[in-house]
């Protein structure tokens, strides 16, 4: 006798600072290295690395609403209707301080200019990642509005 298929996926997002997100979802979309990846209940087990980007969650308790979470990379494991995401950093759209993100973007742009002038490739790469993270936070916050 087959077990009844569930229609609910539990989504957990954890960072070094603790749990950032824990809800039931009908669908989850993550920024996988190979592109956007959609996950629904009863998905085959998978482990995949994630890039800096936006996670979107269609919650079961509010089907007309989508939660948006900015992540700074990490990985996801899906097994037994649980999607566990371990991220370097994650911030829900509603918690993102837009002016702080815009200041971080400006600092990163300034650092890119300085590193380029000094021909410092390590510093340039760090500044480019900082810019990518700041722009992702701005995009995720603006997606909410």
Short mmCIF file of N, CA and C in Angstrom, two decimals:
data_model
loop_
_atom_site.label_atom_id
_atom_site.label_comp_id
_atom_site.label_asym_id
_atom_site.label_seq_id
_atom_site.Cartn_x
_atom_site.Cartn_y
_atom_site.Cartn_z
N UNK A 1 0.85 -1.19 0.00
CA UNK A 1 0.00 0.00 0.00
C UNK A 1 0.89 1.25 0.00
N UNK A 2 0.63 2.14 -0.93
CA UNK A 2 1.46 3.35 -1.03
C UNK A 2 1.04 4.39 -0.01
N UNK A 3 2.02 5.08 0.50
CA UNK A 3 1.72 6.18 1.42
C UNK A 3 1.07 7.31 0.64
N UNK A 4 0.16 8.01 1.28
CA UNK A 4 -0.51 9.13 0.63
C UNK A 4 0.49 10.25 0.38
N UNK A 5 0.47 10.80 -0.84
CA UNK A 5 1.41 11.88 -1.16
C UNK A 5 1.00 13.16 -0.45
N UNK A 6 1.97 13.81 0.13
CA UNK A 6 1.72 15.08 0.80
C UNK A 6 1.80 16.21 -0.22
N UNK A 7 1.14 17.32 0.10
CA UNK A 7 1.18 18.48 -0.78
C UNK A 7 1.88 19.64 -0.11
N UNK A 8 2.57 19.35 1.00
CA UNK A 8 3.21 20.41 1.77
C UNK A 8 4.71 20.14 1.87
N UNK A 9 5.47 21.19 1.69
CA UNK A 9 6.92 21.15 1.80
C UNK A 9 7.30 22.06 2.97
N UNK A 10 8.13 21.57 3.88
CA UNK A 10 8.62 22.41 4.97
C UNK A 10 9.91 23.07 4.51
N UNK A 11 9.99 24.39 4.64
CA UNK A 11 11.18 25.14 4.21
C UNK A 11 11.86 25.73 5.45
N UNK A 12 13.12 25.34 5.64
CA UNK A 12 13.94 25.87 6.74
C UNK A 12 15.15 26.57 6.14
N UNK A 13 15.43 27.79 6.59
CA UNK A 13 16.64 28.50 6.18
C UNK A 13 17.42 28.84 7.44
N UNK A 14 18.67 28.37 7.47
CA UNK A 14 19.52 28.55 8.64
C UNK A 14 20.82 29.22 8.21
N UNK A 15 21.30 30.15 9.04
CA UNK A 15 22.59 30.82 8.83
C UNK A 15 23.45 30.56 10.08
N UNK A 16 24.70 30.98 10.07
CA UNK A 16 25.51 30.85 11.29
C UNK A 16 24.87 31.56 12.50
N UNK A 17 23.99 32.53 12.24
CA UNK A 17 23.33 33.27 13.33
C UNK A 17 22.06 32.59 13.83
N UNK A 18 21.61 31.53 13.16
CA UNK A 18 20.42 30.82 13.60
C UNK A 18 19.38 30.67 12.51
N UNK A 19 18.17 30.27 12.91
CA UNK A 19 17.07 30.05 11.97
C UNK A 19 16.53 31.40 11.49
N UNK A 20 16.45 31.55 10.17
CA UNK A 20 15.95 32.79 9.57
C UNK A 20 14.51 32.58 9.07
N UNK A 21 14.19 31.34 8.70
CA UNK A 21 12.89 31.08 8.08
C UNK A 21 12.48 29.64 8.35
N UNK A 22 11.19 29.43 8.67
CA UNK A 22 10.67 28.08 8.92
C UNK A 22 9.17 28.10 8.68
N UNK A 23 8.73 27.68 7.48
CA UNK A 23 7.31 27.70 7.13
C UNK A 23 6.97 26.53 6.23
N UNK A 24 5.67 26.26 6.10
CA UNK A 24 5.18 25.25 5.16
C UNK A 24 4.91 25.96 3.84
N UNK A 25 5.23 25.27 2.74
CA UNK A 25 5.10 25.88 1.43
C UNK A 25 4.48 24.91 0.43
N UNK A 26 3.85 25.49 -0.60
CA UNK A 26 3.39 24.68 -1.72
C UNK A 26 4.45 24.67 -2.81
N UNK A 27 5.32 25.71 -2.81
CA UNK A 27 6.39 25.78 -3.80
C UNK A 27 7.53 26.65 -3.29
N UNK A 28 8.73 26.31 -3.73
CA UNK A 28 9.95 27.00 -3.35
C UNK A 28 10.78 27.19 -4.61
N UNK A 29 11.33 28.39 -4.81
CA UNK A 29 12.23 28.64 -5.95
C UNK A 29 13.53 29.18 -5.39
N UNK A 30 14.65 28.53 -5.76
CA UNK A 30 15.97 28.89 -5.23
C UNK A 30 16.94 29.22 -6.37
N UNK A 31 17.96 30.06 -6.06
CA UNK A 31 18.98 30.39 -7.07
C UNK A 31 20.10 29.35 -7.07
N UNK A 32 19.87 28.22 -7.73
CA UNK A 32 20.88 27.16 -7.81
C UNK A 32 21.98 27.60 -8.78
N UNK A 33 23.14 26.97 -8.68
CA UNK A 33 24.26 27.29 -9.56
C UNK A 33 23.88 27.11 -11.03
N UNK A 34 23.02 26.13 -11.31
CA UNK A 34 22.62 25.83 -12.69
C UNK A 34 21.43 26.68 -13.15
N UNK A 35 20.94 27.58 -12.31
CA UNK A 35 19.79 28.42 -12.66
C UNK A 35 18.70 28.28 -11.61
N UNK A 36 17.57 28.93 -11.86
CA UNK A 36 16.44 28.87 -10.92
C UNK A 36 15.92 27.44 -10.83
N UNK A 37 15.67 26.99 -9.61
CA UNK A 37 15.21 25.63 -9.39
C UNK A 37 13.93 25.67 -8.57
N UNK A 38 12.86 25.10 -9.12
CA UNK A 38 11.58 25.05 -8.42
C UNK A 38 11.41 23.72 -7.71
N UNK A 39 10.97 23.76 -6.46
CA UNK A 39 10.80 22.56 -5.65
C UNK A 39 9.37 22.55 -5.11
N UNK A 40 8.70 21.41 -5.25
CA UNK A 40 7.36 21.23 -4.68
C UNK A 40 7.38 20.00 -3.78
N UNK A 41 6.29 19.75 -3.08
CA UNK A 41 6.20 18.57 -2.22
C UNK A 41 6.46 17.31 -3.04
N UNK A 42 7.00 16.30 -2.38
CA UNK A 42 7.30 15.00 -2.99
C UNK A 42 8.40 15.06 -4.04
N UNK A 43 9.24 16.08 -3.98
CA UNK A 43 10.38 16.20 -4.89
C UNK A 43 11.39 15.09 -4.56
N UNK A 44 12.07 14.63 -5.58
CA UNK A 44 13.14 13.65 -5.36
C UNK A 44 14.20 14.26 -4.46
N UNK A 45 14.87 13.45 -3.65
CA UNK A 45 15.96 13.98 -2.82
C UNK A 45 17.04 14.64 -3.69
N UNK A 46 17.53 15.78 -3.23
CA UNK A 46 18.53 16.53 -4.00
C UNK A 46 19.39 17.34 -3.03
N UNK A 47 20.64 17.52 -3.38
CA UNK A 47 21.52 18.46 -2.68
C UNK A 47 22.13 19.33 -3.77
N UNK A 48 22.03 20.65 -3.61
CA UNK A 48 22.55 21.55 -4.64
C UNK A 48 23.14 22.81 -4.02
N UNK A 49 24.24 23.31 -4.60
CA UNK A 49 24.80 24.58 -4.13
C UNK A 49 23.92 25.74 -4.60
N UNK A 50 23.90 26.81 -3.81
CA UNK A 50 23.10 28.00 -4.14
C UNK A 50 24.01 29.21 -4.30
N UNK A 51 23.60 30.10 -5.20
CA UNK A 51 24.32 31.34 -5.46
C UNK A 51 23.71 32.49 -4.66
N UNK A 52 24.36 33.64 -4.71
CA UNK A 52 23.76 34.86 -4.18
C UNK A 52 22.49 35.10 -5.00
N UNK A 53 21.38 35.31 -4.34
CA UNK A 53 20.14 35.52 -5.08
C UNK A 53 18.92 35.55 -4.17
N UNK A 54 17.77 35.39 -4.80
CA UNK A 54 16.49 35.48 -4.10
C UNK A 54 15.82 34.11 -4.01
N UNK A 55 15.39 33.77 -2.82
CA UNK A 55 14.56 32.58 -2.61
C UNK A 55 13.12 33.07 -2.54
N UNK A 56 12.23 32.39 -3.26
CA UNK A 56 10.81 32.72 -3.21
C UNK A 56 10.04 31.51 -2.66
N UNK A 57 9.15 31.79 -1.72
CA UNK A 57 8.37 30.72 -1.08
C UNK A 57 6.89 31.05 -1.19
N UNK A 58 6.13 30.13 -1.78
CA UNK A 58 4.67 30.26 -1.83
C UNK A 58 4.14 29.46 -0.64
N UNK A 59 3.69 30.18 0.38
CA UNK A 59 3.27 29.54 1.63
C UNK A 59 1.88 28.92 1.52
N UNK A 60 1.67 27.85 2.29
CA UNK A 60 0.36 27.18 2.27
C UNK A 60 -0.68 27.97 3.06
N UNK A 61 -0.25 28.74 4.06
CA UNK A 61 -1.21 29.48 4.89
C UNK A 61 -1.64 30.80 4.26
N UNK A 62 -1.02 31.19 3.15
CA UNK A 62 -1.36 32.44 2.47
C UNK A 62 -1.02 32.28 0.98
N UNK A 63 -1.82 31.51 0.23
CA UNK A 63 -1.49 31.15 -1.15
C UNK A 63 -1.29 32.34 -2.11
N UNK A 64 -1.90 33.47 -1.81
CA UNK A 64 -1.76 34.63 -2.69
C UNK A 64 -0.50 35.43 -2.44
N UNK A 65 0.26 35.04 -1.42
CA UNK A 65 1.46 35.80 -1.02
C UNK A 65 2.70 34.96 -1.22
N UNK A 66 3.78 35.61 -1.64
CA UNK A 66 5.07 34.94 -1.79
C UNK A 66 6.08 35.61 -0.86
N UNK A 67 6.76 34.82 -0.03
CA UNK A 67 7.84 35.37 0.80
C UNK A 67 9.10 35.44 -0.05
N UNK A 68 9.87 36.50 0.13
CA UNK A 68 11.14 36.66 -0.58
C UNK A 68 12.25 36.76 0.46
N UNK A 69 13.33 36.01 0.22
CA UNK A 69 14.46 36.00 1.14
C UNK A 69 15.73 36.18 0.32
N UNK A 70 16.56 37.15 0.71
CA UNK A 70 17.86 37.35 0.05
C UNK A 70 18.86 36.43 0.71
N UNK A 71 19.59 35.64 -0.10
CA UNK A 71 20.65 34.80 0.48
C UNK A 71 21.98 35.12 -0.18
N UNK A 72 23.04 34.84 0.55
CA UNK A 72 24.39 35.14 0.05
C UNK A 72 25.14 33.87 -0.30
N UNK A 73 24.42 32.87 -0.78
CA UNK A 73 25.03 31.61 -1.17
C UNK A 73 24.89 30.58 -0.07
N UNK A 74 25.15 29.33 -0.42
CA UNK A 74 25.04 28.23 0.52
C UNK A 74 24.68 26.97 -0.21
N UNK A 75 23.89 26.10 0.43
CA UNK A 75 23.42 24.91 -0.26
C UNK A 75 22.06 24.50 0.29
N UNK A 76 21.37 23.65 -0.50
CA UNK A 76 20.04 23.18 -0.12
C UNK A 76 20.01 21.66 -0.22
N UNK A 77 19.36 21.05 0.76
CA UNK A 77 19.08 19.62 0.71
C UNK A 77 17.57 19.44 0.79
N UNK A 78 17.02 18.65 -0.13
CA UNK A 78 15.59 18.33 -0.10
C UNK A 78 15.47 16.83 0.12
N UNK A 79 14.70 16.45 1.14
CA UNK A 79 14.48 15.04 1.44
C UNK A 79 13.24 14.92 2.32
N UNK A 80 12.36 13.96 2.00
CA UNK A 80 11.16 13.69 2.80
C UNK A 80 10.32 14.95 3.04
N UNK A 81 10.12 15.74 1.99
CA UNK A 81 9.30 16.96 2.05
C UNK A 81 9.83 18.03 2.99
N UNK A 82 11.14 18.03 3.21
CA UNK A 82 11.79 19.09 3.97
C UNK A 82 12.90 19.67 3.10
N UNK A 83 12.84 20.97 2.87
CA UNK A 83 13.90 21.68 2.14
C UNK A 83 14.71 22.43 3.19
N UNK A 84 15.93 21.96 3.42
CA UNK A 84 16.82 22.59 4.40
C UNK A 84 17.86 23.41 3.65
N UNK A 85 17.87 24.71 3.91
CA UNK A 85 18.81 25.60 3.25
C UNK A 85 19.78 26.13 4.30
N UNK A 86 21.06 25.91 4.05
CA UNK A 86 22.11 26.43 4.92
C UNK A 86 22.79 27.53 4.11
N UNK A 87 22.69 28.76 4.59
CA UNK A 87 23.21 29.91 3.84
C UNK A 87 24.25 30.66 4.65
N UNK A 88 25.20 31.27 3.95
CA UNK A 88 26.20 32.11 4.61
C UNK A 88 25.49 33.27 5.30
N UNK A 89 24.49 33.82 4.63
CA UNK A 89 23.68 34.91 5.17
C UNK A 89 22.32 34.87 4.50
N UNK A 90 21.28 35.27 5.22
CA UNK A 90 19.93 35.31 4.67
C UNK A 90 19.14 36.39 5.40
N UNK A 91 18.30 37.08 4.63
CA UNK A 91 17.50 38.17 5.21
C UNK A 91 16.16 38.22 4.50
N UNK A 92 15.08 38.17 5.27
CA UNK A 92 13.75 38.27 4.67
C UNK A 92 13.57 39.67 4.10
N UNK A 93 12.85 39.77 3.00
CA UNK A 93 12.64 41.06 2.34
C UNK A 93 12.09 42.10 3.30
N UNK A 94 11.15 41.69 4.15
CA UNK A 94 10.52 42.65 5.07
C UNK A 94 11.51 43.20 6.10
N UNK A 95 12.64 42.49 6.31
CA UNK A 95 13.63 42.91 7.31
C UNK A 95 14.79 43.70 6.71
N UNK A 96 14.84 43.79 5.39
CA UNK A 96 15.97 44.48 4.74
C UNK A 96 15.81 45.99 4.90
N UNK A 97 16.87 46.64 5.40
CA UNK A 97 16.91 48.09 5.52
C UNK A 97 17.46 48.63 4.20
N UNK A 98 16.57 49.23 3.40
CA UNK A 98 16.94 49.66 2.05
C UNK A 98 18.06 50.69 2.05
N UNK A 99 18.00 51.67 2.94
CA UNK A 99 19.05 52.70 2.93
C UNK A 99 20.40 52.11 3.33
N UNK A 100 20.39 51.13 4.25
CA UNK A 100 21.64 50.46 4.62
C UNK A 100 22.20 49.66 3.44
N UNK A 101 21.32 49.00 2.70
CA UNK A 101 21.74 48.23 1.53
C UNK A 101 22.30 49.16 0.45
N UNK A 102 21.67 50.33 0.29
CA UNK A 102 22.16 51.29 -0.71
C UNK A 102 23.52 51.85 -0.32
N UNK A 103 23.74 52.06 0.99
CA UNK A 103 25.06 52.52 1.45
C UNK A 103 26.12 51.44 1.22
N UNK A 104 25.75 50.19 1.45
CA UNK A 104 26.67 49.07 1.22
C UNK A 104 27.03 48.98 -0.26
N UNK A 105 26.05 49.24 -1.12
CA UNK A 105 26.29 49.23 -2.57
C UNK A 105 27.28 50.33 -2.93
N UNK A 106 27.10 51.52 -2.37
CA UNK A 106 28.00 52.64 -2.65
C UNK A 106 29.42 52.33 -2.16
N UNK A 107 29.53 51.77 -0.95
CA UNK A 107 30.86 51.39 -0.42
C UNK A 107 31.54 50.37 -1.33
N UNK A 108 30.77 49.40 -1.81
CA UNK A 108 31.33 48.36 -2.69
C UNK A 108 31.78 48.97 -4.01
N UNK A 109 30.98 49.88 -4.56
CA UNK A 109 31.37 50.55 -5.82
C UNK A 109 32.65 51.35 -5.63
N UNK A 110 32.76 52.04 -4.50
CA UNK A 110 33.99 52.80 -4.19
C UNK A 110 35.18 51.86 -4.05
N UNK A 111 34.98 50.73 -3.39
CA UNK A 111 36.06 49.75 -3.20
C UNK A 111 36.49 49.14 -4.52
N UNK A 112 35.54 48.92 -5.43
CA UNK A 112 35.88 48.40 -6.77
C UNK A 112 36.77 49.39 -7.50
N UNK A 113 36.41 50.67 -7.42
CA UNK A 113 37.19 51.71 -8.09
C UNK A 113 38.62 51.76 -7.52
N UNK A 114 38.73 51.76 -6.20
CA UNK A 114 40.04 51.81 -5.53
C UNK A 114 40.87 50.58 -5.88
N UNK A 115 40.27 49.39 -5.82
CA UNK A 115 40.99 48.15 -6.11
C UNK A 115 41.44 48.11 -7.57
N UNK A 116 40.60 48.64 -8.47
CA UNK A 116 40.97 48.68 -9.90
C UNK A 116 42.16 49.60 -10.12
N UNK A 117 42.14 50.75 -9.45
CA UNK A 117 43.25 51.70 -9.59
C UNK A 117 44.55 51.12 -9.04
N UNK A 118 44.45 50.31 -7.98
CA UNK A 118 45.64 49.70 -7.36
C UNK A 118 46.02 48.37 -8.02
N UNK A 119 45.20 47.90 -8.95
CA UNK A 119 45.40 46.59 -9.59
C UNK A 119 45.48 45.47 -8.56
N UNK A 120 44.62 45.56 -7.53
CA UNK A 120 44.57 44.56 -6.46
C UNK A 120 43.43 43.59 -6.77
N UNK A 121 43.76 42.45 -7.40
CA UNK A 121 42.73 41.52 -7.87
C UNK A 121 41.96 40.86 -6.72
N UNK A 122 42.63 40.59 -5.59
CA UNK A 122 41.92 39.98 -4.45
C UNK A 122 40.89 40.95 -3.88
N UNK A 123 41.31 42.19 -3.67
CA UNK A 123 40.40 43.20 -3.13
C UNK A 123 39.27 43.49 -4.13
N UNK A 124 39.60 43.48 -5.41
CA UNK A 124 38.59 43.71 -6.45
C UNK A 124 37.51 42.62 -6.38
N UNK A 125 37.93 41.37 -6.26
CA UNK A 125 36.98 40.26 -6.20
C UNK A 125 36.08 40.38 -4.95
N UNK A 126 36.68 40.71 -3.81
CA UNK A 126 35.89 40.89 -2.57
C UNK A 126 34.87 42.01 -2.74
N UNK A 127 35.29 43.11 -3.35
CA UNK A 127 34.40 44.25 -3.56
C UNK A 127 33.28 43.90 -4.54
N UNK A 128 33.60 43.10 -5.56
CA UNK A 128 32.57 42.69 -6.53
C UNK A 128 31.52 41.81 -5.86
N UNK A 129 31.96 40.92 -4.97
CA UNK A 129 31.01 40.07 -4.24
C UNK A 129 30.16 40.92 -3.29
N UNK A 130 30.79 41.89 -2.62
CA UNK A 130 30.04 42.79 -1.73
C UNK A 130 28.98 43.57 -2.53
N UNK A 131 29.34 43.99 -3.74
CA UNK A 131 28.40 44.72 -4.59
C UNK A 131 27.24 43.79 -4.99
N UNK A 132 27.57 42.56 -5.37
CA UNK A 132 26.54 41.60 -5.76
C UNK A 132 25.58 41.35 -4.60
N UNK A 133 26.10 41.22 -3.39
CA UNK A 133 25.25 40.99 -2.22
C UNK A 133 24.36 42.20 -1.94
N UNK A 134 24.93 43.40 -2.01
CA UNK A 134 24.15 44.62 -1.75
C UNK A 134 23.04 44.78 -2.80
N UNK A 135 23.39 44.54 -4.06
CA UNK A 135 22.38 44.69 -5.13
C UNK A 135 21.29 43.63 -4.99
N UNK A 136 21.65 42.43 -4.56
CA UNK A 136 20.65 41.39 -4.33
C UNK A 136 19.68 41.82 -3.24
N UNK A 137 20.20 42.37 -2.13
CA UNK A 137 19.34 42.82 -1.04
C UNK A 137 18.39 43.92 -1.53
N UNK A 138 18.90 44.86 -2.34
CA UNK A 138 18.07 45.94 -2.88
C UNK A 138 16.99 45.35 -3.79
N UNK A 139 17.38 44.42 -4.67
CA UNK A 139 16.42 43.80 -5.60
C UNK A 139 15.33 43.04 -4.84
N UNK A 140 15.72 42.28 -3.82
CA UNK A 140 14.74 41.49 -3.06
C UNK A 140 13.79 42.43 -2.31
N UNK A 141 14.32 43.50 -1.73
CA UNK A 141 13.47 44.47 -1.03
C UNK A 141 12.50 45.13 -2.01
N UNK A 142 12.99 45.51 -3.18
CA UNK A 142 12.13 46.16 -4.18
C UNK A 142 11.10 45.20 -4.74
N UNK A 143 11.42 43.91 -4.80
CA UNK A 143 10.49 42.89 -5.28
C UNK A 143 9.27 42.82 -4.37
N UNK A 144 9.50 43.07 -3.08
CA UNK A 144 8.44 43.02 -2.08
C UNK A 144 7.43 44.14 -2.29
N UNK A 145 7.91 45.30 -2.76
CA UNK A 145 7.04 46.48 -2.85
C UNK A 145 6.21 46.50 -4.11
#
